[in-house]
PDB file of C-alpha atoms in Angstrom:
ATOM      1  CA  MET F 197     109.263 117.194 128.589  1.00 42.00           C
ATOM      2  CA  GLY F 198     108.583 113.938 130.509  1.00 46.00           C
ATOM      3  CA  ALA F 199     109.149 110.337 129.472  1.00 46.00           C
ATOM      4  CA  PRO F 200     107.494 109.300 125.988  1.00 48.00           C
ATOM      5  CA  ILE F 201     104.146 107.975 126.260  1.00 46.00           C
ATOM      6  CA  ARG F 202     103.651 104.497 124.995  1.00 49.00           C
ATOM      7  CA  SER F 203     100.869 101.662 124.511  1.00 46.00           C
ATOM      8  CA  ARG F 204     100.924  99.866 128.180  1.00 48.00           C
ATOM      9  CA  LEU F 205      99.366  96.616 126.147  1.00 47.00           C
ATOM     10  CA  LEU F 206     102.704  95.090 125.842  1.00 49.00           C
ATOM     11  CA  ASP F 207     103.607  95.512 129.622  1.00 51.00           C
ATOM     12  CA  PHE F 208     101.113  92.580 130.021  1.00 48.00           C
ATOM     13  CA  VAL F 209     102.453  90.151 127.403  1.00 48.00           C
ATOM     14  CA  GLU F 210     104.392  87.371 128.991  1.00 50.00           C
ATOM     15  CA  PRO F 211     107.332  86.113 126.897  1.00 53.00           C
ATOM     16  CA  ASP F 212     107.424  83.138 124.856  1.00 50.00           C
ATOM     17  CA  PRO F 213     108.263  79.706 126.746  1.00 53.00           C
ATOM     18  CA  PRO F 214     112.020  78.868 126.564  1.00 57.00           C
ATOM     19  CA  GLU F 215     111.311  75.522 124.728  1.00 58.00           C
ATOM     20  CA  ARG F 216     109.796  77.671 121.803  1.00 50.00           C
ATOM     21  CA  GLU F 217     112.479  78.615 119.307  1.00 53.00           C
ATOM     22  CA  VAL F 218     111.941  82.221 117.399  1.00 47.00           C
ATOM     23  CA  PRO F 219     113.937  82.998 115.039  1.00 51.00           C
ATOM     24  CA  GLU F 220     116.216  86.119 115.361  1.00 52.00           C
ATOM     25  CA  ARG F 221     115.118  89.022 113.029  1.00 49.00           C
ATOM     26  CA  GLY F 222     117.146  91.950 112.229  1.00 49.00           C
ATOM     27  CA  PRO F 223     115.543  95.292 111.567  1.00 49.00           C
ATOM     28  CA  ARG F 224     113.456  95.130 108.398  1.00 49.00           C
ATOM     29  CA  PRO F 225     113.697  98.550 106.191  1.00 51.00           C
ATOM     30  CA  SER F 226     110.697 100.390 105.554  1.00 47.00           C
ATOM     31  CA  HIS F 227     109.498 100.244 101.933  1.00 54.00           C
ATOM     32  CA  LEU F 228     107.851 103.597 102.662  1.00 51.00           C
ATOM     33  CA  LEU F 229     111.121 105.592 102.707  1.00 54.00           C
ATOM     34  CA  GLY F 230     111.738 104.054  99.238  1.00 58.00           C
ATOM     35  CA  LEU F 231     108.477 105.280  98.037  1.00 55.00           C
ATOM     36  CA  VAL F 232     108.890 108.624  99.422  1.00 53.00           C
ATOM     37  CA  GLU F 233     112.427 109.083  97.662  1.00 61.00           C
ATOM     38  CA  ALA F 234     110.916 107.808  94.371  1.00 63.00           C
ATOM     39  CA  ALA F 235     108.020 110.202  94.488  1.00 59.00           C
ATOM     40  CA  PRO F 236     108.035 113.069  92.218  1.00 63.00           C
ATOM     41  CA  PRO F 237     108.779 116.561  93.806  1.00 63.00           C
ATOM     42  CA  PRO F 238     105.593 118.284  95.163  1.00 57.00           C
ATOM     43  CA  THR F 239     103.840 120.614  92.686  1.00 57.00           C
ATOM     44  CA  PRO F 240     104.067 124.562  93.521  1.00 57.00           C
ATOM     45  CA  ALA F 241     101.225 125.962  95.775  1.00 58.00           C
ATOM     46  CA  THR F 242     100.005 127.717  92.577  1.00 60.00           C
ATOM     47  CA  ASP F 243      98.371 124.671  91.186  1.00 61.00           C
ATOM     48  CA  ASP F 244      94.530 124.330  91.147  1.00 67.00           C
ATOM     49  CA  ARG F 245      94.172 121.916  93.668  1.00 64.00           C
ATOM     50  CA  PRO F 246      91.964 122.738  96.694  1.00 64.00           C
ATOM     51  CA  ARG F 247      93.557 123.804  99.954  1.00 65.00           C
ATOM     52  CA  PRO F 248      92.412 123.543 103.402  1.00 61.00           C
ATOM     53  CA  LYS F 249      90.030 126.309 104.770  1.00 62.00           C
ATOM     54  CA  PRO F 250      91.695 128.575 107.464  1.00 64.00           C
ATOM     55  CA  GLY F 251      91.674 126.745 110.796  1.00 60.00           C
ATOM     56  CA  VAL F 252      91.251 123.370 109.032  1.00 64.00           C
ATOM     57  CA  PRO F 253      94.154 120.970 109.401  1.00 73.00           C
ATOM     58  CA  ALA F 254      95.874 119.848 106.050  1.00 79.00           C
ATOM     59  CA  TYR F 255      94.890 116.416 104.814  1.00 81.00           C
ATOM     60  CA  HIS F 256      98.318 114.716 105.713  1.00 84.00           C
ATOM     61  CA  THR F 257      98.122 116.057 109.148  1.00 88.00           C
ATOM     62  CA  PRO F 258      99.244 113.293 111.831  1.00 93.00           C
ATOM     63  CA  VAL F 259      96.851 112.543 114.420  1.00 95.00           C
ATOM     64  CA  CYS F 260      96.543 109.749 117.268  1.00 96.00           C
ATOM     65  CA  VAL F 261      93.247 107.903 117.109  1.00 96.00           C
ATOM     66  CA  PRO F 262      91.916 105.644 119.880  1.00 95.00           C
ATOM     67  CA  ALA F 263      92.151 102.007 118.379  1.00 92.00           C
ATOM     68  CA  HIS F 264      92.945  98.438 119.466  1.00 86.00           C
ATOM     69  CA  PRO F 265      94.119  95.276 117.856  1.00 84.00           C
ATOM     70  CA  ARG F 266      91.626  92.510 116.871  1.00 83.00           C
ATOM     71  CA  SER F 267      91.907  89.257 115.086  1.00 81.00           C
ATOM     72  CA  VAL F 268      89.637  86.701 113.430  1.00 84.00           C
ATOM     73  CA  ALA F 269      90.309  82.847 113.005  1.00 84.00           C
ATOM     74  CA  GLY F 270      91.516  82.398 109.308  1.00 86.00           C
ATOM     75  CA  THR F 271      93.613  80.017 107.473  1.00 86.00           C
ATOM     76  CA  GLY F 272      97.600  80.592 106.874  1.00 83.00           C
ATOM     77  CA  THR F 273      99.336  80.335 103.644  1.00 86.00           C
ATOM     78  CA  ASP F 274     100.588  76.718 104.874  1.00 90.00           C
ATOM     79  CA  GLY F 275      96.518  75.851 105.156  1.00 89.00           C
ATOM     80  CA  ARG F 276      96.584  75.892 109.108  1.00 89.00           C
ATOM     81  CA  PRO F 277      94.518  77.449 111.250  1.00 88.00           C
ATOM     82  CA  ALA F 278      95.793  81.093 112.021  1.00 85.00           C
ATOM     83  CA  ARG F 279      94.784  83.992 113.632  1.00 81.00           C
ATOM     84  CA  VAL F 280      94.378  87.161 111.177  1.00 82.00           C
ATOM     85  CA  PRO F 281      95.304  90.411 112.854  1.00 83.00           C
ATOM     86  CA  PHE F 282      93.721  94.028 112.203  1.00 85.00           C
ATOM     87  CA  ILE F 283      93.038  97.403 113.930  1.00 87.00           C
ATOM     88  CA  VAL F 284      89.697  98.711 114.800  1.00 89.00           C
ATOM     89  CA  PHE F 285      89.184 102.385 115.101  1.00 92.00           C
ATOM     90  CA  GLU F 286      87.145 102.893 118.318  1.00 92.00           C
ATOM     91  CA  LEU F 287      83.912 104.812 118.050  1.00 92.00           C
ATOM     92  CA  PHE F 288      82.055 107.152 120.311  1.00 90.00           C
ATOM     93  CA  GLU F 289      78.463 108.460 120.787  1.00 89.00           C
ATOM     94  CA  HIS F 290      78.418 112.278 120.889  1.00 88.00           C
ATOM     95  CA  PRO F 291      75.101 114.104 121.470  1.00 87.00           C
ATOM     96  CA  ALA F 292      75.213 116.609 118.561  1.00 87.00           C
ATOM     97  CA  HIS F 293      77.278 114.692 115.856  1.00 88.00           C
ATOM     98  CA  GLY F 294      75.935 110.960 116.444  1.00 90.00           C
ATOM     99  CA  THR F 295      78.566 108.360 116.121  1.00 92.00           C
ATOM    100  CA  VAL F 296      82.325 110.001 115.860  1.00 92.00           C
ATOM    101  CA  ALA F 297      85.779 109.070 115.749  1.00 93.00           C
ATOM    102  CA  PHE F 298      88.188 111.077 118.040  1.00 95.00           C
ATOM    103  CA  ALA F 299      91.399 112.058 116.723  1.00 95.00           C
ATOM    104  CA  PHE F 300      94.156 114.154 118.629  1.00 95.00           C
ATOM    105  CA  THR F 301      97.007 116.128 117.569  1.00 94.00           C
ATOM    106  CA  THR F 302      99.635 114.923 120.144  1.00 94.00           C
ATOM    107  CA  PRO F 303      99.655 111.744 122.267  1.00 94.00           C
ATOM    108  CA  GLN F 304      99.568 113.978 125.265  1.00 94.00           C
ATOM    109  CA  LYS F 305      95.990 115.361 124.309  1.00 95.00           C
ATOM    110  CA  LEU F 306      95.041 111.979 123.877  1.00 94.00           C
ATOM    111  CA  VAL F 307      96.088 110.749 127.507  1.00 92.00           C
ATOM    112  CA  GLU F 308      94.556 113.960 129.100  1.00 92.00           C
ATOM    113  CA  ALA F 309      91.286 113.073 127.539  1.00 92.00           C
ATOM    114  CA  LEU F 310      91.066 109.307 127.621  1.00 92.00           C
ATOM    115  CA  GLY F 311      93.699 108.138 130.051  1.00 90.00           C
ATOM    116  CA  GLU F 312      97.221 106.323 129.989  1.00 89.00           C
ATOM    117  CA  ALA F 313      95.875 103.109 129.344  1.00 90.00           C
ATOM    118  CA  GLN F 314      93.917 104.106 126.052  1.00 92.00           C
ATOM    119  CA  PRO F 315      95.497 102.227 123.103  1.00 92.00           C
ATOM    120  CA  TRP F 316      95.849 104.174 119.894  1.00 93.00           C
ATOM    121  CA  VAL F 317      97.437 104.275 116.456  1.00 94.00           C
ATOM    122  CA  ALA F 318      99.038 107.087 114.386  1.00 94.00           C
ATOM    123  CA  ALA F 319      97.065 107.923 111.157  1.00 93.00           C
ATOM    124  CA  SER F 320      96.631 110.801 108.608  1.00 92.00           C
ATOM    125  CA  LEU F 321      93.722 113.187 109.022  1.00 91.00           C
ATOM    126  CA  GLY F 322      92.404 113.120 105.657  1.00 89.00           C
ATOM    127  CA  PRO F 323      92.514 109.296 105.127  1.00 90.00           C
ATOM    128  CA  LEU F 324      90.872 108.700 108.466  1.00 91.00           C
ATOM    129  CA  ALA F 325      88.219 111.404 107.850  1.00 90.00           C
ATOM    130  CA  GLU F 326      87.685 109.832 104.344  1.00 89.00           C
ATOM    131  CA  GLY F 327      87.364 106.159 105.618  1.00 88.00           C
ATOM    132  CA  VAL F 328      84.989 106.800 108.386  1.00 90.00           C
ATOM    133  CA  GLY F 329      82.944 109.467 106.462  1.00 88.00           C
ATOM    134  CA  GLU F 330      81.818 106.616 104.111  1.00 88.00           C
ATOM    135  CA  GLN F 331      80.173 105.047 107.157  1.00 90.00           C
ATOM    136  CA  GLY F 332      78.458 108.160 108.022  1.00 91.00           C
ATOM    137  CA  VAL F 333      81.163 108.878 110.986  1.00 92.00           C
ATOM    138  CA  THR F 334      82.371 112.296 111.736  1.00 91.00           C
ATOM    139  CA  VAL F 335      85.785 112.911 113.019  1.00 93.00           C
ATOM    140  CA  LEU F 336      86.321 115.195 115.827  1.00 93.00           C
ATOM    141  CA  LEU F 337      89.521 116.856 116.507  1.00 93.00           C
ATOM    142  CA  ASP F 338      91.027 117.212 119.863  1.00 94.00           C
ATOM    143  CA  PRO F 339      87.584 116.635 121.444  1.00 92.00           C
ATOM    144  CA  LYS F 340      86.613 117.778 125.011  1.00 88.00           C
ATOM    145  CA  VAL F 341      85.838 114.769 127.200  1.00 86.00           C
ATOM    146  CA  ALA F 342      84.343 114.765 130.715  1.00 82.00           C
ATOM    147  CA  PRO F 343      87.120 114.019 133.310  1.00 80.00           C
ATOM    148  CA  GLY F 344      87.344 110.452 134.408  1.00 75.00           C
ATOM    149  CA  GLN F 345      85.583 109.025 131.300  1.00 72.00           C
ATOM    150  CA  HIS F 346      88.106 106.637 130.265  1.00 78.00           C
ATOM    151  CA  THR F 347      87.046 103.470 128.375  1.00 80.00           C
ATOM    152  CA  TRP F 348      90.279 101.683 129.140  1.00 87.00           C
ATOM    153  CA  LYS F 349      91.933 101.132 132.292  1.00 87.00           C
ATOM    154  CA  PRO F 350      95.176  99.042 133.234  1.00 87.00           C
ATOM    155  CA  ALA F 351      93.039  96.219 134.315  1.00 88.00           C
ATOM    156  CA  ASP F 352      91.208  96.174 130.905  1.00 85.00           C
ATOM    157  CA  LEU F 353      94.555  95.733 129.187  1.00 82.00           C
ATOM    158  CA  ALA F 354      95.596  93.050 131.422  1.00 84.00           C
ATOM    159  CA  ALA F 355      92.272  91.188 130.574  1.00 85.00           C
ATOM    160  CA  TYR F 356      92.606  91.903 126.710  1.00 80.00           C
ATOM    161  CA  ALA F 357      96.209  90.654 126.465  1.00 78.00           C
ATOM    162  CA  GLN F 358      95.251  87.665 128.236  1.00 79.00           C
ATOM    163  CA  GLU F 359      92.522  86.892 125.748  1.00 76.00           C
ATOM    164  CA  VAL F 360      94.862  87.744 122.975  1.00 70.00           C
ATOM    165  CA  ARG F 361      96.989  84.835 124.153  1.00 70.00           C
ATOM    166  CA  ARG F 362      94.424  82.137 123.830  1.00 65.00           C
TER     167      ARG F 362
END
C-alpha cells in the first residue's frame, strides 16, 4: 500500500508571522469516545428495526464525500467581526438522477474518480443520504466519472488558500 492520501489544501497555507503569538495547545480529547463508552450495548439483531436490503450498505457505513471549507462574515463571542467556518458538500449534475452527491467507500476511489486535489470529508452514509435527500439530492456510491473530469486542480487549491487568508 502506498503513502496515505491527504488533503493538499494545507500545502498552500503559509505559517503565521513570527510576531503573532499563538498559544500552544496540547491534544484535546474527543468527547465522541466518551459518548461511545457511555452508550448502551447494541440490541440483538433479532429486533424489529429495518435492516439494509442485500447489496445496500449499512446506515453507518463510512464514506469519503467531496466537500470543502467555506466561511461567512459574522460576529465573534467578544462582539468583534469574525469568520464563521462551515463545510459544503459538493453536488454534481447527473443525466439520469439530476443533482447528486458523490460518496466513495475509500479515499483511493475518490482520488481515482476526482483527482488528488479534490478536498473531501469523512461522513456516514445514512446521515449524508438523509440530509441531502431532504433537498431532493440523491447519493451515488462509488460513481464512475469520465476520466480527466476533475473539478479541483492543485492550482485551484492554491487560489482557494490565498482567498481564505484574506
